[in-house]
Coordinates of C-alpha atoms and ligand atoms in Angstrom, one line a residue:
X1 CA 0.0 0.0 0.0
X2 CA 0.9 3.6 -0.6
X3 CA 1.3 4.9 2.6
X4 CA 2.0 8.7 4.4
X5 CA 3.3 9.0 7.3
X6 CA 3.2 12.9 9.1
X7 CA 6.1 13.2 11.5
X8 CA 9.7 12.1 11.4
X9 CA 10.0 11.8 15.3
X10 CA 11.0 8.3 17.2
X11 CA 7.3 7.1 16.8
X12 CA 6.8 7.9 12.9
X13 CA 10.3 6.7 11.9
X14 CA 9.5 3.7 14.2
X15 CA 6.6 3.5 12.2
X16 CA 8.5 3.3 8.9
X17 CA 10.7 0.7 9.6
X18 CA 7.9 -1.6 10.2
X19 CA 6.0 -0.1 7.2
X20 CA 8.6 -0.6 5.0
X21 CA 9.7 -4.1 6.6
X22 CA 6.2 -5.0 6.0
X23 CA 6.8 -4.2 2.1
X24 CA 4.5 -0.9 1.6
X25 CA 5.4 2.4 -0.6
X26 CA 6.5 4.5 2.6
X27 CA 6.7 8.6 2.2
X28 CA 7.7 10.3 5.5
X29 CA 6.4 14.3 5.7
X30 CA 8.3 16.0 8.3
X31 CA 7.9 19.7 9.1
X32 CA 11.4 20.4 10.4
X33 CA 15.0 19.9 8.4
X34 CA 16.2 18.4 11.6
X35 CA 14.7 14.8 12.2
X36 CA 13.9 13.3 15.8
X37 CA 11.7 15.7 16.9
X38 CA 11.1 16.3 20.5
X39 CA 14.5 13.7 20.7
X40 CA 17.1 15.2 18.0
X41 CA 20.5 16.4 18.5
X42 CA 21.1 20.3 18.2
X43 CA 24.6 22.0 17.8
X44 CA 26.4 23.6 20.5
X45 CA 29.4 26.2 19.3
X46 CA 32.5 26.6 22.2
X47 CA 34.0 29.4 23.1
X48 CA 36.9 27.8 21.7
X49 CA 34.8 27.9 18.3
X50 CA 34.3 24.0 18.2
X51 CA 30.6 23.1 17.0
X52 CA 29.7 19.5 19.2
X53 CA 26.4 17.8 19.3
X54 CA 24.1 18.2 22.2
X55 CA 20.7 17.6 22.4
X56 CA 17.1 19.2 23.0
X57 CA 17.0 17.3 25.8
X58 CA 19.3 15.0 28.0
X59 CA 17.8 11.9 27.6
X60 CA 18.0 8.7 29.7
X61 CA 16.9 5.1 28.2
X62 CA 16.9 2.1 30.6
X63 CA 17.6 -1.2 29.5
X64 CA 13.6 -2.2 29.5
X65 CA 13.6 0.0 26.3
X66 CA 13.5 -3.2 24.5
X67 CA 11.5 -1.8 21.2
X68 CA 14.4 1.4 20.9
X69 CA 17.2 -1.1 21.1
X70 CA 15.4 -3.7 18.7
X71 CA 15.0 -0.7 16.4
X72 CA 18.3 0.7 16.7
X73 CA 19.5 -2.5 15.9
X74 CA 17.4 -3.5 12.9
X75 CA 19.2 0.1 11.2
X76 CA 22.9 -0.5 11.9
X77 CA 23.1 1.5 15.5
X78 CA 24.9 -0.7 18.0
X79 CA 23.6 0.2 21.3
X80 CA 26.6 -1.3 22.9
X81 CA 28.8 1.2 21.8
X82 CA 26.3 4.4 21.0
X83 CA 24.6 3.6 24.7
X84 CA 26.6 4.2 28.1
X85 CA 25.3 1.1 30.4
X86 CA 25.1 2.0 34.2
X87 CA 23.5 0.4 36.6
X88 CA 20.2 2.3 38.3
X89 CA 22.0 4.8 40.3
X90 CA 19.6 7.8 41.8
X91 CA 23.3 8.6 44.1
X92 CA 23.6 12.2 45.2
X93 CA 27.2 14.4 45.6
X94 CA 27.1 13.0 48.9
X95 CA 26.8 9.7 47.7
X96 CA 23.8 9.3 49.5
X97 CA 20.8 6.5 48.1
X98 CA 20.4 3.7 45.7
X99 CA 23.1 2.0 43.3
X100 CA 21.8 -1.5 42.2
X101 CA 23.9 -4.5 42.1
X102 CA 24.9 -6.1 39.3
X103 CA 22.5 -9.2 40.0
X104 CA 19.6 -10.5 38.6
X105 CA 16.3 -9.1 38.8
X106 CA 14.2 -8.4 41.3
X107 CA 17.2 -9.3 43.6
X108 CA 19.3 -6.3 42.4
X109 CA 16.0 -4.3 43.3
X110 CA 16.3 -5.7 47.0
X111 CA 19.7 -5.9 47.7
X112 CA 19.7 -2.2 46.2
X113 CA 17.4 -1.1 48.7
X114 CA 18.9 -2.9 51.2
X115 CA 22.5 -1.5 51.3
X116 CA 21.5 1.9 50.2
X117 CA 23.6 4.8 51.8
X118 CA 22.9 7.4 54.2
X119 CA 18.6 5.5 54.7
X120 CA 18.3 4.6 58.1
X121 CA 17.2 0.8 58.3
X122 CA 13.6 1.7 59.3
X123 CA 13.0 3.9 56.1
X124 CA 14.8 0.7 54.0
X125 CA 12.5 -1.5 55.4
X126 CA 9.5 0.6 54.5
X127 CA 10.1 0.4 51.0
X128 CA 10.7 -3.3 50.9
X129 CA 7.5 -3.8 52.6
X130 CA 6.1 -1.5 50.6
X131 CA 7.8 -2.9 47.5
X132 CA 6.3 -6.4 48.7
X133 CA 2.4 -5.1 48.6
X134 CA 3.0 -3.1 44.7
X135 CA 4.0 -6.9 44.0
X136 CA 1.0 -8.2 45.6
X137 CA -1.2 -6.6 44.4
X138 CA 0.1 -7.3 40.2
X139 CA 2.1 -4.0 40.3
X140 CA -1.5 -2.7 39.4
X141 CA -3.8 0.1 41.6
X142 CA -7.0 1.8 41.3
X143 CA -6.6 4.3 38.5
X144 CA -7.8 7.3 39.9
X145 CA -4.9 7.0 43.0
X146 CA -2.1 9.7 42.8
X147 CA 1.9 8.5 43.7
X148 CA 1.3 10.6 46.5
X149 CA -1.4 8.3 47.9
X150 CA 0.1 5.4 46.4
X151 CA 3.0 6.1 48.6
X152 CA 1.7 8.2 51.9
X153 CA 3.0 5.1 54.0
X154 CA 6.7 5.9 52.9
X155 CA 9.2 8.0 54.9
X156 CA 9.8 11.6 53.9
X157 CA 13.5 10.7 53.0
X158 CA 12.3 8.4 50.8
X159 CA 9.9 10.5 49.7
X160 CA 12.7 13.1 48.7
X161 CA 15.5 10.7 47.7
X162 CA 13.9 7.6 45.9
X163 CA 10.1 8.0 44.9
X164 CA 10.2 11.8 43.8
X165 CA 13.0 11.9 41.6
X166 CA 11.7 8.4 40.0
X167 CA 8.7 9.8 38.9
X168 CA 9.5 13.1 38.1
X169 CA 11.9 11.8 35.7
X170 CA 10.0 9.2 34.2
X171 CA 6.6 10.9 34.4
X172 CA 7.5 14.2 34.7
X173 CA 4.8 14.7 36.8
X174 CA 4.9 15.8 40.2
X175 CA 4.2 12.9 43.0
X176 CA 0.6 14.7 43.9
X177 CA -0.6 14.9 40.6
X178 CA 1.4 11.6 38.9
X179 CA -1.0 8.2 37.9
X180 CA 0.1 5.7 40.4
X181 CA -1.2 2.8 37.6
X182 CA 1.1 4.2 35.0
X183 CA 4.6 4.8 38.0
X184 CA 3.9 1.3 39.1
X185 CA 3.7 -0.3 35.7
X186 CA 6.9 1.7 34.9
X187 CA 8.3 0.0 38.3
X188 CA 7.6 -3.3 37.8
X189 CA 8.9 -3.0 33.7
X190 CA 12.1 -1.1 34.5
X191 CA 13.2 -2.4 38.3
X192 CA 11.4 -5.9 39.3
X193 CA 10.7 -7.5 36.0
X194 CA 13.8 -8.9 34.0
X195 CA 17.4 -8.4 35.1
X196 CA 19.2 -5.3 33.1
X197 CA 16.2 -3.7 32.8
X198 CA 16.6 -1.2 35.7
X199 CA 20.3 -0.2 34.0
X200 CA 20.6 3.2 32.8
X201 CA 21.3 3.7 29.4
X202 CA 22.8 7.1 28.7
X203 CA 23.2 8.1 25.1
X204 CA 27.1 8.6 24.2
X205 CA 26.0 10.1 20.6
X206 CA 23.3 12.7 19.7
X207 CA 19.7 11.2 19.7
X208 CA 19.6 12.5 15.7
X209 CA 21.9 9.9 14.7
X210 CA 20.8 7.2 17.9
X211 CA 17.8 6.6 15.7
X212 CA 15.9 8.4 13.8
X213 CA 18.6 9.6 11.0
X214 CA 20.0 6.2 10.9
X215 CA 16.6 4.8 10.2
X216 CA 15.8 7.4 7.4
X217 CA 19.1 5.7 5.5
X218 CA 17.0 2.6 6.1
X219 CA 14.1 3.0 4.4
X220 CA 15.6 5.1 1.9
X221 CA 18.0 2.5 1.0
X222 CA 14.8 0.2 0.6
X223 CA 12.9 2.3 -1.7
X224 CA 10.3 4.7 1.0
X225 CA 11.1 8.7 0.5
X226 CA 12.2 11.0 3.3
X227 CA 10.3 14.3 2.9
X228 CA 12.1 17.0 5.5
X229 CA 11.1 20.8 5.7
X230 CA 7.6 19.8 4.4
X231 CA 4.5 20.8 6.8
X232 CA 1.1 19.3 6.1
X233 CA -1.5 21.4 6.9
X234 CA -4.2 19.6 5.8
X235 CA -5.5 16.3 4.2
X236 CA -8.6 15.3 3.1
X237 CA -10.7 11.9 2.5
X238 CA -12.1 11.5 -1.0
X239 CA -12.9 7.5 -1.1
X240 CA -10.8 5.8 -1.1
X241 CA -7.8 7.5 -0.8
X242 CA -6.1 10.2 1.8
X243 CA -5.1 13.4 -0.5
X244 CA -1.9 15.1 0.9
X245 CA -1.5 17.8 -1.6
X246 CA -1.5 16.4 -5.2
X247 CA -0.4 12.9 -3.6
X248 CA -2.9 10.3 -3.0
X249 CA -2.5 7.4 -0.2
X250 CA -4.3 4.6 0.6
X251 CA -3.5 5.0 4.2
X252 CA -2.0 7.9 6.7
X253 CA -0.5 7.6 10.1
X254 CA -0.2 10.6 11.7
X255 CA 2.9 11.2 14.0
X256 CA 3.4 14.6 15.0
X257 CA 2.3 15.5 18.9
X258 CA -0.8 15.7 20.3
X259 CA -1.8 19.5 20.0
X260 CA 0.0 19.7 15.8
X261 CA -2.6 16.2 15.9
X262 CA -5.5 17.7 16.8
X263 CA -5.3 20.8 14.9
X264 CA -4.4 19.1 11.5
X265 CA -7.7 17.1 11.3
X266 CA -9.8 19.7 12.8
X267 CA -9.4 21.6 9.4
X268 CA -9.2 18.5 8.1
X269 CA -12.6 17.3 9.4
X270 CA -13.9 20.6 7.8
X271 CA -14.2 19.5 4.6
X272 CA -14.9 16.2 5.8
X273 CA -18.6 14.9 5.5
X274 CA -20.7 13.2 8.2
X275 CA -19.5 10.1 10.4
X276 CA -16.2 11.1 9.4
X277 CA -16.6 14.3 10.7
X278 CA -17.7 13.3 13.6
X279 CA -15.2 10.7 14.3
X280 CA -12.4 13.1 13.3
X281 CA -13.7 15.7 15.8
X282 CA -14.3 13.9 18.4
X283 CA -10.6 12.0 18.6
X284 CA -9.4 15.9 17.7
X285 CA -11.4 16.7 21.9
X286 CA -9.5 13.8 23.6
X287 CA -6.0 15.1 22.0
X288 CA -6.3 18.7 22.5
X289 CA -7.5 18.2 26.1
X290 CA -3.8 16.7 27.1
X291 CA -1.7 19.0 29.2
X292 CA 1.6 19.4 28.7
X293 CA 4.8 19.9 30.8
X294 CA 7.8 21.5 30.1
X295 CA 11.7 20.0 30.6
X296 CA 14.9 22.4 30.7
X297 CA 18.2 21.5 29.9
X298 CA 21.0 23.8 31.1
X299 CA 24.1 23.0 28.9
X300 CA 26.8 24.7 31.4
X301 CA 30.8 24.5 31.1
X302 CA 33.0 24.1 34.2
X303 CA 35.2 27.2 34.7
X304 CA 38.7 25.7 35.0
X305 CA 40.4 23.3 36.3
X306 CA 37.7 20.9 36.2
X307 CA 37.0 18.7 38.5
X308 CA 35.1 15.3 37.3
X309 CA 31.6 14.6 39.2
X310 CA 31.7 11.2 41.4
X311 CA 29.6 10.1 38.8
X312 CA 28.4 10.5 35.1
X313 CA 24.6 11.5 36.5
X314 CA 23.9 12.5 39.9
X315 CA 20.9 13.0 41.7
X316 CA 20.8 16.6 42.5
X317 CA 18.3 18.3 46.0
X318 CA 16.5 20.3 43.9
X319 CA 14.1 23.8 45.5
X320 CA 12.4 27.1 44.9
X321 CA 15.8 28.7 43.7
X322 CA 17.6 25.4 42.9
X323 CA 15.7 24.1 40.1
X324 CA 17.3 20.8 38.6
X325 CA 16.6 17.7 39.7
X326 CA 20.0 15.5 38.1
X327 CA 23.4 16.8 36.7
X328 CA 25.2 14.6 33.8
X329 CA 28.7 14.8 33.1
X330 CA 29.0 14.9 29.3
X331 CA 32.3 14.2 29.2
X332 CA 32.5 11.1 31.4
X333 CA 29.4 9.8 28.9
X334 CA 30.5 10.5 25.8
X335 CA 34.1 9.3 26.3
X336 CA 35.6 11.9 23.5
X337 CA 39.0 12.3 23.3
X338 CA 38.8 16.0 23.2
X339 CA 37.3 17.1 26.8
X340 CA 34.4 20.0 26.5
X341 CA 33.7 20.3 30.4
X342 CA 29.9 20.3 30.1
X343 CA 27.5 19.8 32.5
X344 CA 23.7 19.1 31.5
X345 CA 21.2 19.9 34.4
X346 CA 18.2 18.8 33.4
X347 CA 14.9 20.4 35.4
X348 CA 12.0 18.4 34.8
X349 CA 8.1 20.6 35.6
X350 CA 10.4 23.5 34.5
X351 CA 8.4 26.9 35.0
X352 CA 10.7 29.6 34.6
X353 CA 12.7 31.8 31.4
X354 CA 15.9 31.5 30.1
X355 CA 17.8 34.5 31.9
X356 CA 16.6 33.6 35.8
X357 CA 16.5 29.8 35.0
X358 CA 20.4 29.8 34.0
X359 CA 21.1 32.1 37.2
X360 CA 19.6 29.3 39.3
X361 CA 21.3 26.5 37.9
X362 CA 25.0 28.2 38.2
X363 CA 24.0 29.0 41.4
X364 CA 22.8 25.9 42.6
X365 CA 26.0 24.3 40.6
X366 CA 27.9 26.3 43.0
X367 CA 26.5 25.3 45.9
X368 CA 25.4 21.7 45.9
X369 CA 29.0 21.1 43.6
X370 CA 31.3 23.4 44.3
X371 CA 31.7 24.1 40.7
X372 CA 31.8 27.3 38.9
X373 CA 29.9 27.3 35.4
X374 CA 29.0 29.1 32.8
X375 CA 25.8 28.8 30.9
X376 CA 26.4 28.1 27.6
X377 CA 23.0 26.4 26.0
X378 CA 20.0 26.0 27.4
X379 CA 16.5 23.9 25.6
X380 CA 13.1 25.1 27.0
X381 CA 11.1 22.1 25.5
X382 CA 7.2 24.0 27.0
X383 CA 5.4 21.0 25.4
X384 CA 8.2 18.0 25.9
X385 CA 5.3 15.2 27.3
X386 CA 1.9 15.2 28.3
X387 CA 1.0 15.6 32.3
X388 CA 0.3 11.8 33.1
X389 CA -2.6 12.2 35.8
X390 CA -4.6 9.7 37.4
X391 CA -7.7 8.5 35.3
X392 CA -6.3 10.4 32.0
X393 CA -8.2 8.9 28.9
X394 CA -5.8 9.4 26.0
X395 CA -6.8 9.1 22.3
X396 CA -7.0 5.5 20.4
X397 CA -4.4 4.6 17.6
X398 CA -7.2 4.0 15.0
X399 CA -9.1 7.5 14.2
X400 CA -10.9 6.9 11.0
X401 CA -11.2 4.8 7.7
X402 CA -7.4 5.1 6.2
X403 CA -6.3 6.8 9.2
X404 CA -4.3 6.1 12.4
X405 CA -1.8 8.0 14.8
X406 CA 1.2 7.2 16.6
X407 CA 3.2 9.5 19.0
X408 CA 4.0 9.3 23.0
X409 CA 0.5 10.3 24.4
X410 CA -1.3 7.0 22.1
X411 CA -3.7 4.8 24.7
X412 CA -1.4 2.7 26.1
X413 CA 0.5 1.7 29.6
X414 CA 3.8 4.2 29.7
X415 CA 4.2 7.7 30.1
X416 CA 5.9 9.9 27.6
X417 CA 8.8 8.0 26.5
X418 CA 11.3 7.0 23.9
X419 CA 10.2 3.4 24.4
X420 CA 6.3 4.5 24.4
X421 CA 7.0 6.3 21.6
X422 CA 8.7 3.6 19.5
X423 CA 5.8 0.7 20.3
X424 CA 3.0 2.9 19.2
X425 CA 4.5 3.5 16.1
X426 CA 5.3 -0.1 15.3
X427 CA 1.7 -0.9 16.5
X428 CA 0.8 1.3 14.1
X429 CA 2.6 -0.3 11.3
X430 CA 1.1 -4.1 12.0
X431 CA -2.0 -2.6 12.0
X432 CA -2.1 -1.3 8.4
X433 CA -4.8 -3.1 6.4
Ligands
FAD1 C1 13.6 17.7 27.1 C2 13.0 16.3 27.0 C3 13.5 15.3 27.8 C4 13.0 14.0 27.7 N1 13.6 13.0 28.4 C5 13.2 11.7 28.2 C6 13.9 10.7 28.7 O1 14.9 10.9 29.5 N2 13.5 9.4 28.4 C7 12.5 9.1 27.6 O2 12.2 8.0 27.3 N3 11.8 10.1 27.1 C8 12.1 11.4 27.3 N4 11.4 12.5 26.7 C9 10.2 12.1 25.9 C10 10.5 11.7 24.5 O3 11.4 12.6 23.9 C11 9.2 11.8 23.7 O4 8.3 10.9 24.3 C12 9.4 11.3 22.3 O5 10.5 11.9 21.6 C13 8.1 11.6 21.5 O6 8.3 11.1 20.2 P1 7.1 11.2 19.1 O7 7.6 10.7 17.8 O8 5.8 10.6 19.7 O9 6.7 12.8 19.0 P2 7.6 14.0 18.4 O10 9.0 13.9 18.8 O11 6.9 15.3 18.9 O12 7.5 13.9 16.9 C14 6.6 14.6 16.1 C15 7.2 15.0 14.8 O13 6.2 15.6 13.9 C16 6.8 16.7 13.3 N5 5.6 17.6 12.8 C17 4.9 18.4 13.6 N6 3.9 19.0 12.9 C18 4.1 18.5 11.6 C19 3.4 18.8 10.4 N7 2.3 19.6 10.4 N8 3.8 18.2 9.3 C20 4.9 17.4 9.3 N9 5.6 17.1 10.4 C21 5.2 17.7 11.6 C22 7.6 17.3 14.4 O14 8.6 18.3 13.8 C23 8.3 16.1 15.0 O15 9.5 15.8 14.3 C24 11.9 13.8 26.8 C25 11.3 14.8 26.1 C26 11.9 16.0 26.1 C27 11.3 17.1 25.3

């Protein structure tokens, strides 16, 4: 089949792998130049005048990302090499909390708990116990239950050093308004459920060229075409095809976010007559009533001499005036051979600007490191994943004759994720009929 697919981020090139392994006529529309969308690499120019790769975003993958390594895999990326493997480390500079063993699951998980630093045995006990009932109970909970409640039982350290930053950064949700369903099903896949799962997985080469330019050589090498700088604005149905333009297909999967989602086949569903109006319009209300949240990065260099972190990510105590949550040492990730001394601080529920956010950071570098920096790049992503709240319906894959969608915020049991991401779009693929 001729098919179109809107969007050239993780989910829509996900998507075209499958399409094209599947044997279809792939064209991939993307609005930007740059592919990867909310996940892409973006340049970063020294003072020293060398241009290195940084990205919108510092990512982490875990080693339950089993779709993005499958992927990466299937279009020449080896994610030995282009993927620092650590084990789940949420440390901080004083080398307080958790470092898992090296063991098999969920026996790393406990043993983890059991020996982490600076938790006084009552409060590691707490979390076993309460680690015990999540298992119980299927790793499931009622839906409309908040982590907060989920985890009112739990210590305030705890609290502060384990459960917050866990959910914040895979939710990015804070505790009182984060689905306990959706934290526990991320528990039980990345710490209890198969042994590496819980590692860390820390990208050592821009996320461009982790997946998403790597897979464009892919299909292109097997015949699909790669479309970038071209925005679709609208598309309409005339039986039995989907027009884009002059182009007719015989099915569209539509991968750009939720809100860019909802708006394209509102106008679409304009010229669009009856039933499929109506089922346009009324995915269109599920989709635009998401809400988003944003994620900083702070790209800051260490004034000299540099002194490495005790780690390549570390937990940071993040407050009002102190705003990131985790610090990564490029450097110690990457492994270059020529040293660039950056720091990424990431703040997950970012609210604040550029200027005042960038004050923070240095200051709070200063203080909770001991480390001079200078600002030298910082990503504001104001839409980077939808708020995942307790009870949230999110839209269906299947929207109308001919046409699906794929993205992050598709039905389904993760958060906003890489790994999320990547299944819906090869759910998307198999589905094509
Ligand atoms: C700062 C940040 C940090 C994050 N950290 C993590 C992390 O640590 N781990 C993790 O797993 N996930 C993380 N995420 C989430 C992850 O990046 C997203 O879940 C994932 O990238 C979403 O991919 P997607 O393909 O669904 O959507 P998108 O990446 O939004 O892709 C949509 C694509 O559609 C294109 N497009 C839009 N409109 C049009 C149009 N009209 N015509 C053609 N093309 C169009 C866009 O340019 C874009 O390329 C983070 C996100 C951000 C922003």
């Amino acid at each position: 089949m001729k098919i179109a697919i809107i969007g050239a981020g993780w989910a829509g090139m996900a998507a075209a792998v499958r399409a094209v392994e599947l044997g279809h006529d792939v064209t991939v529309f993307e609005a930007a130049r740059t592919l990867g969308g909310r996940a892409r690499g973006v340049p970063l120019t020294l003072p020293d005048g060398r241009e290195v790769m940084v990205d919108n975003g510092q990512h982490i993958l875990i080693g339950a990302y089993t779709e993005c390594l499958r992927l990466m895999r299937t279009v020449g990326v080896d994610p030995e090499s282009a993927l620092l493997r650590l084990p789940l480390t949420l440390r901080h500079v004083d080398s307080s909390g958790l470092r898992l063993p090296d063991l098999p699951a969920p026996l790393d998980a406990a043993l983890g708990i059991l020996g982490a630093r600076g938790w006084r045995w009552r409060e590691r006990l707490a979390l076993l116990r309460e680690a015990g009932r999540w298992r119980r109970a299927g790793f499931s909970c009622d839906e409309q239950l908040s982590v907060a409640t989920l985890c009112a039982r739990l210590p305030p350290r705890l609290m502060a050093e384990f459960i917050e930053p866990l959910c914040v950064s895979a939710l990015n949700t804070p505790v009182a308004e984060a689905s306990a369903r959706v934290f526990l099903r991320v528990l039980h896949d990345g710490v209890f459920a198969v042994s590496g799962g819980s590692n860390l997985l820390l990208p050592r080469i821009d996320l461009g060229a982790l997946f998403p330019q790597a897979a464009a050589r892919w299909v292109t090498a097997r015949g699909a075409t790669m479309r970038p700088g071209q925005r679709i604005d609208a598309m309409h149905w005339q039986a039995p095809h989907w027009h884009i333009g002059e182009q007719a297909f015989d099915r569209v999967i539509l991968a750009t976010s939720a809100p860019v989602a909802a708006q394209l086949l509102t106008r679409s569903a304009e010229h669009a007559a009856g039933t499929a109006a109506d089922a346009l319009l009324g995915w269109c209300q599920l989709a635009a009533r998401l809400r988003h949240q944003a994620i900083a990065t702070v790209y800051a260099q260490v004034d000299a001499p540099f002194r490495p972190l005790a780690a390549p990510m570390l937990a940071l105590r993040p407050h009002r005036n102190e705003p990131a949550q985790f610090v990564f040492e490029r450097d110690a990730i990457t492994q270059s051979s020529q040293p660039t001394r950056l720091l990424a601080f990431v703040v997950s529920t970012s609210r604040g600007e550029r200027v005042p956010l960038e004050a923070a950071v240095a200051l709070q570098a200063q203080r909770q490191l001991g480390l001079a920096v200078t600002p030298r790049l910082s990503v504001i992503e104001k839409r980077a994943t939808f708020a995942c709240t307790p009870g949230l319906q999110r839209p269906a894959r299947a929207i109308a004759p001919g046409l699906s969608a794929c993205g992050d915020y598709i039905d389904g049991p993760y958060p906003a994720t890489l790994e999320g991401a990547v299944r819906s779009g090869t759910a998307a693929a198999e589905a094509l009929q």
